[in-house]
């Protein structure tokens, strides 16, 4: 099994793999200067991620917005056991029940090449329809295998980087922009194992990375990062906006509440019986 190096792990957690590249070819001098100082944004993380990550326990919490109004927060815990090729994902959300708001928990376990789910409203584990099962199993399986391909493709992204000057996305993301074509994994795009997408990186004062933009059919998606020096992992804590003309419409807030690497895992985490 190819070791899961820190740069690959961060790509999974950060949605846009950004840490592994330092190679820069003959590009615009300002773009090169920004990319050369790229690692300033992540210097506080040095030594916090093991060289060989065999397991990860991560909890992310999301607040989605409808017409600008925040909805109840939902949290997803994901436990990855690379050594034994197992995954557990637990989604906790608040739903409106007959007696008022109640917690709804959906647990998914992938092991031995098979996927099982349990819904707290049902209580018992159940198998998915064959059509859904094949798609989800392929998605879960791909998480183990995509990092090497992303790692190999990443250096070329910076070789193709361009400097775009000052930009302003709806007043929520303002700074100097560099555009690069970057590898994005299947579990983010739903397409081929790794797709290349144009990603616009926006830098603020002292060349710090403050956000990114990805084109989408429904409108460009703008990610505004929290202070990366205070984040437990880079580019995870962020606010997501969708551009509608010159207006940035808030879509979601994402924050990491727990992350641990290479700690002993209870086998019961991967049992639904």
Short mmCIF file of C-alpha atoms in Angstrom, two decimals:
data_model
loop_
_atom_site.label_atom_id
_atom_site.label_comp_id
_atom_site.label_asym_id
_atom_site.label_seq_id
_atom_site.Cartn_x
_atom_site.Cartn_y
_atom_site.Cartn_z
CA UNK A 1 0.00 0.00 0.00
CA UNK A 2 1.42 3.38 -0.99
CA UNK A 3 1.92 5.49 2.15
CA UNK A 4 -0.53 8.34 2.54
CA UNK A 5 1.84 11.29 2.81
CA UNK A 6 0.78 14.54 4.50
CA UNK A 7 0.38 16.42 1.24
CA UNK A 8 -2.02 13.80 -0.09
CA UNK A 9 -4.00 13.77 3.12
CA UNK A 10 -4.38 17.54 3.09
CA UNK A 11 -5.76 17.37 -0.44
CA UNK A 12 -8.51 15.08 0.78
CA UNK A 13 -9.38 17.28 3.74
CA UNK A 14 -9.03 20.60 1.99
CA UNK A 15 -11.16 19.84 -1.09
CA UNK A 16 -8.53 21.42 -3.29
CA UNK A 17 -5.09 19.77 -3.08
CA UNK A 18 -2.69 22.59 -2.52
CA UNK A 19 0.25 21.61 -0.34
CA UNK A 20 2.41 19.27 -2.38
CA UNK A 21 3.53 21.67 -5.09
CA UNK A 22 6.55 23.88 -4.87
CA UNK A 23 7.83 23.36 -8.42
CA UNK A 24 7.42 26.46 -10.56
CA UNK A 25 8.45 26.75 -14.21
CA UNK A 26 8.84 29.86 -16.37
CA UNK A 27 5.71 31.74 -15.37
CA UNK A 28 4.85 35.35 -14.61
CA UNK A 29 7.27 36.67 -11.95
CA UNK A 30 4.46 37.84 -9.66
CA UNK A 31 2.71 34.47 -9.87
CA UNK A 32 6.01 32.78 -9.07
CA UNK A 33 6.58 35.09 -6.10
CA UNK A 34 3.15 34.27 -4.67
CA UNK A 35 3.60 30.55 -5.18
CA UNK A 36 7.14 30.63 -3.77
CA UNK A 37 5.68 32.06 -0.55
CA UNK A 38 2.81 29.62 -0.61
CA UNK A 39 3.96 27.54 2.34
CA UNK A 40 3.83 30.55 4.67
CA UNK A 41 0.13 29.81 5.01
CA UNK A 42 0.87 26.35 6.41
CA UNK A 43 4.07 26.76 8.43
CA UNK A 44 2.21 26.20 11.72
CA UNK A 45 1.30 22.67 10.60
CA UNK A 46 4.86 21.41 10.26
CA UNK A 47 5.27 18.23 12.26
CA UNK A 48 1.56 17.89 13.09
CA UNK A 49 0.83 15.20 10.50
CA UNK A 50 2.72 11.88 10.60
CA UNK A 51 4.92 11.02 7.63
CA UNK A 52 3.00 7.80 7.02
CA UNK A 53 -0.70 8.18 7.80
CA UNK A 54 -2.32 4.76 8.22
CA UNK A 55 -5.54 5.96 9.84
CA UNK A 56 -7.51 9.16 10.22
CA UNK A 57 -10.46 10.17 12.39
CA UNK A 58 -11.99 13.42 11.16
CA UNK A 59 -15.16 15.32 12.09
CA UNK A 60 -16.44 18.18 9.95
CA UNK A 61 -19.48 20.31 10.77
CA UNK A 62 -21.54 22.17 8.19
CA UNK A 63 -24.03 25.00 8.36
CA UNK A 64 -26.01 25.35 5.14
CA UNK A 65 -27.92 28.47 4.17
CA UNK A 66 -31.24 28.82 2.38
CA UNK A 67 -32.07 32.30 1.08
CA UNK A 68 -29.38 33.62 3.42
CA UNK A 69 -30.85 31.92 6.50
CA UNK A 70 -28.68 29.47 8.44
CA UNK A 71 -30.07 25.96 8.82
CA UNK A 72 -29.35 23.59 11.74
CA UNK A 73 -25.75 22.43 11.79
CA UNK A 74 -24.95 18.89 10.63
CA UNK A 75 -21.74 17.00 11.38
CA UNK A 76 -19.98 14.18 9.56
CA UNK A 77 -17.43 11.91 11.20
CA UNK A 78 -15.20 9.94 8.85
CA UNK A 79 -12.83 7.22 10.07
CA UNK A 80 -10.39 5.85 7.49
CA UNK A 81 -8.41 2.70 8.26
CA UNK A 82 -5.97 2.41 5.38
CA UNK A 83 -4.12 -0.55 6.85
CA UNK A 84 -7.28 -2.69 6.84
CA UNK A 85 -9.06 -0.96 3.94
CA UNK A 86 -12.06 0.15 5.98
CA UNK A 87 -14.12 3.34 6.12
CA UNK A 88 -16.84 4.54 8.46
CA UNK A 89 -18.90 7.65 7.88
CA UNK A 90 -21.49 8.93 10.35
CA UNK A 91 -23.77 11.84 9.48
CA UNK A 92 -25.64 13.56 12.30
CA UNK A 93 -28.28 16.15 11.47
CA UNK A 94 -31.34 17.74 13.03
CA UNK A 95 -34.68 17.09 11.33
CA UNK A 96 -38.20 18.19 12.15
CA UNK A 97 -40.12 15.29 13.68
CA UNK A 98 -43.69 14.89 14.90
CA UNK A 99 -42.66 16.07 18.37
CA UNK A 100 -40.33 18.81 17.14
CA UNK A 101 -36.63 18.79 16.19
CA UNK A 102 -34.88 15.44 16.58
CA UNK A 103 -31.47 14.02 15.75
CA UNK A 104 -31.18 11.86 12.66
CA UNK A 105 -28.08 9.65 12.26
CA UNK A 106 -27.03 7.83 9.09
CA UNK A 107 -24.04 5.51 9.41
CA UNK A 108 -22.21 4.05 6.42
CA UNK A 109 -19.53 1.36 6.68
CA UNK A 110 -17.29 0.15 3.85
CA UNK A 111 -15.26 -3.00 4.51
CA UNK A 112 -14.30 -6.16 2.64
CA UNK A 113 -15.33 -4.41 -0.57
CA UNK A 114 -18.93 -4.06 0.61
CA UNK A 115 -21.06 -1.14 1.74
CA UNK A 116 -23.70 -1.19 4.47
CA UNK A 117 -25.86 1.59 5.93
CA UNK A 118 -27.92 2.16 9.06
CA UNK A 119 -30.55 4.86 9.51
CA UNK A 120 -31.48 5.81 13.08
CA UNK A 121 -35.12 6.08 12.03
CA UNK A 122 -35.02 2.42 10.97
CA UNK A 123 -32.62 1.07 13.57
CA UNK A 124 -31.29 -1.89 11.61
CA UNK A 125 -28.54 -2.07 9.02
CA UNK A 126 -29.72 -2.46 5.46
CA UNK A 127 -28.27 -2.98 2.01
CA UNK A 128 -28.71 -0.42 -0.72
CA UNK A 129 -30.34 -1.11 -4.09
CA UNK A 130 -27.84 -2.59 -6.52
CA UNK A 131 -27.76 0.50 -8.75
CA UNK A 132 -26.92 2.82 -5.84
CA UNK A 133 -24.60 0.30 -4.23
CA UNK A 134 -22.28 0.05 -7.23
CA UNK A 135 -21.87 3.83 -7.46
CA UNK A 136 -21.26 4.33 -3.74
CA UNK A 137 -18.90 1.38 -3.42
CA UNK A 138 -16.83 2.70 -6.32
CA UNK A 139 -16.73 6.14 -4.69
CA UNK A 140 -15.63 4.79 -1.31
CA UNK A 141 -13.07 2.49 -2.91
CA UNK A 142 -11.61 5.36 -4.93
CA UNK A 143 -10.72 7.29 -1.78
CA UNK A 144 -7.96 4.77 -1.07
CA UNK A 145 -6.43 4.91 -4.54
CA UNK A 146 -6.55 8.45 -5.89
CA UNK A 147 -3.79 10.12 -3.93
CA UNK A 148 -0.88 8.82 -6.02
CA UNK A 149 -2.47 10.02 -9.25
CA UNK A 150 -3.13 13.45 -7.77
CA UNK A 151 0.42 13.66 -6.42
CA UNK A 152 1.87 12.84 -9.84
CA UNK A 153 -0.29 15.41 -11.63
CA UNK A 154 0.18 18.25 -9.17
CA UNK A 155 3.61 19.73 -10.04
CA UNK A 156 2.48 20.48 -13.60
CA UNK A 157 -0.34 22.63 -12.21
CA UNK A 158 2.11 25.25 -10.99
CA UNK A 159 4.05 25.07 -14.24
CA UNK A 160 0.88 26.24 -15.98
CA UNK A 161 -0.01 28.91 -13.41
CA UNK A 162 -0.83 32.44 -14.59
CA UNK A 163 -1.01 35.75 -12.73
CA UNK A 164 -4.35 37.55 -13.15
CA UNK A 165 -3.84 40.70 -11.07
CA UNK A 166 -6.24 42.15 -8.51
CA UNK A 167 -9.70 40.58 -8.27
CA UNK A 168 -12.89 41.21 -6.30
CA UNK A 169 -15.53 38.49 -5.93
CA UNK A 170 -18.66 40.13 -4.61
CA UNK A 171 -16.71 41.94 -1.90
CA UNK A 172 -16.15 38.70 0.05
CA UNK A 173 -12.82 37.71 -1.57
CA UNK A 174 -10.47 40.49 -2.66
CA UNK A 175 -6.78 40.14 -3.49
CA UNK A 176 -4.21 39.06 -6.09
CA UNK A 177 -5.14 36.03 -8.18
CA UNK A 178 -3.15 33.15 -9.64
CA UNK A 179 -4.92 30.59 -11.84
CA UNK A 180 -3.67 27.00 -11.98
CA UNK A 181 -5.05 23.77 -13.40
CA UNK A 182 -5.20 21.30 -10.51
CA UNK A 183 -6.10 17.64 -10.06
CA UNK A 184 -9.40 17.18 -8.20
CA UNK A 185 -10.38 13.69 -6.91
CA UNK A 186 -13.45 11.73 -7.95
CA UNK A 187 -15.30 12.13 -4.64
CA UNK A 188 -15.39 15.88 -5.32
CA UNK A 189 -16.40 15.82 -8.99
CA UNK A 190 -18.26 12.53 -9.48
CA UNK A 191 -16.38 11.95 -12.73
CA UNK A 192 -13.13 10.27 -13.67
CA UNK A 193 -10.75 9.16 -10.92
CA UNK A 194 -8.93 12.49 -11.03
CA UNK A 195 -10.09 15.44 -13.09
CA UNK A 196 -8.18 18.60 -13.89
CA UNK A 197 -10.00 21.82 -13.10
CA UNK A 198 -8.98 25.46 -13.34
CA UNK A 199 -8.69 26.81 -9.80
CA UNK A 200 -8.19 30.49 -9.03
CA UNK A 201 -6.09 31.06 -5.92
CA UNK A 202 -6.49 34.45 -4.24
CA UNK A 203 -3.74 35.88 -2.03
CA UNK A 204 -3.99 38.72 0.48
CA UNK A 205 -1.45 40.64 2.53
CA UNK A 206 2.08 39.20 2.79
CA UNK A 207 1.18 36.69 0.08
CA UNK A 208 -1.12 34.68 2.35
CA UNK A 209 -3.67 32.43 0.69
CA UNK A 210 -7.13 33.73 1.61
CA UNK A 211 -9.47 31.90 -0.78
CA UNK A 212 -10.07 30.11 -4.05
CA UNK A 213 -12.62 30.03 -6.85
CA UNK A 214 -13.83 27.14 -9.02
CA UNK A 215 -16.08 27.48 -12.05
CA UNK A 216 -19.43 25.70 -11.80
CA UNK A 217 -22.47 25.59 -14.11
CA UNK A 218 -24.73 27.21 -11.51
CA UNK A 219 -22.24 30.01 -10.84
CA UNK A 220 -18.63 30.27 -9.72
CA UNK A 221 -18.02 28.83 -6.25
CA UNK A 222 -15.98 31.06 -3.94
CA UNK A 223 -14.27 29.62 -0.85
CA UNK A 224 -13.15 32.19 1.73
CA UNK A 225 -10.77 30.64 4.23
CA UNK A 226 -10.59 31.39 7.92
CA UNK A 227 -7.21 32.40 9.33
CA UNK A 228 -5.10 29.44 8.23
CA UNK A 229 -2.64 30.00 11.07
CA UNK A 230 -5.37 29.08 13.56
CA UNK A 231 -6.82 26.13 11.65
CA UNK A 232 -6.09 22.54 12.73
CA UNK A 233 -5.84 21.68 9.04
CA UNK A 234 -5.34 24.06 6.11
CA UNK A 235 -8.22 25.26 3.96
CA UNK A 236 -10.84 23.29 5.84
CA UNK A 237 -12.48 26.03 7.89
CA UNK A 238 -14.13 28.20 5.27
CA UNK A 239 -17.27 29.91 4.03
CA UNK A 240 -18.63 28.94 0.62
CA UNK A 241 -20.38 31.43 -1.66
CA UNK A 242 -21.97 31.13 -5.10
CA UNK A 243 -21.59 34.06 -7.46
CA UNK A 244 -24.73 35.40 -9.11
CA UNK A 245 -23.53 38.24 -11.29
CA UNK A 246 -21.56 40.51 -8.99
CA UNK A 247 -23.34 39.24 -5.88
CA UNK A 248 -21.87 36.57 -3.58
CA UNK A 249 -24.62 34.40 -2.09
CA UNK A 250 -23.63 32.49 1.04
CA UNK A 251 -24.09 28.72 0.70
CA UNK A 252 -22.38 27.02 3.63
CA UNK A 253 -19.89 27.23 6.51
CA UNK A 254 -17.50 24.35 7.11
CA UNK A 255 -15.35 23.79 10.21
CA UNK A 256 -13.24 20.93 11.49
CA UNK A 257 -13.98 19.96 15.09
CA UNK A 258 -11.73 16.93 15.51
CA UNK A 259 -8.87 15.27 13.69
CA UNK A 260 -6.53 12.49 14.81
CA UNK A 261 -3.98 10.36 12.97
CA UNK A 262 -2.66 6.85 13.55
CA UNK A 263 -4.57 6.30 16.77
CA UNK A 264 -5.90 2.82 17.70
CA UNK A 265 -9.29 2.19 16.11
CA UNK A 266 -12.05 0.20 17.79
CA UNK A 267 -13.26 -2.58 15.48
CA UNK A 268 -16.79 -1.78 16.66
CA UNK A 269 -16.63 1.40 14.56
CA UNK A 270 -16.86 -0.77 11.46
CA UNK A 271 -19.68 -3.00 12.70
CA UNK A 272 -23.36 -2.32 11.98
CA UNK A 273 -24.75 -5.66 13.18
#
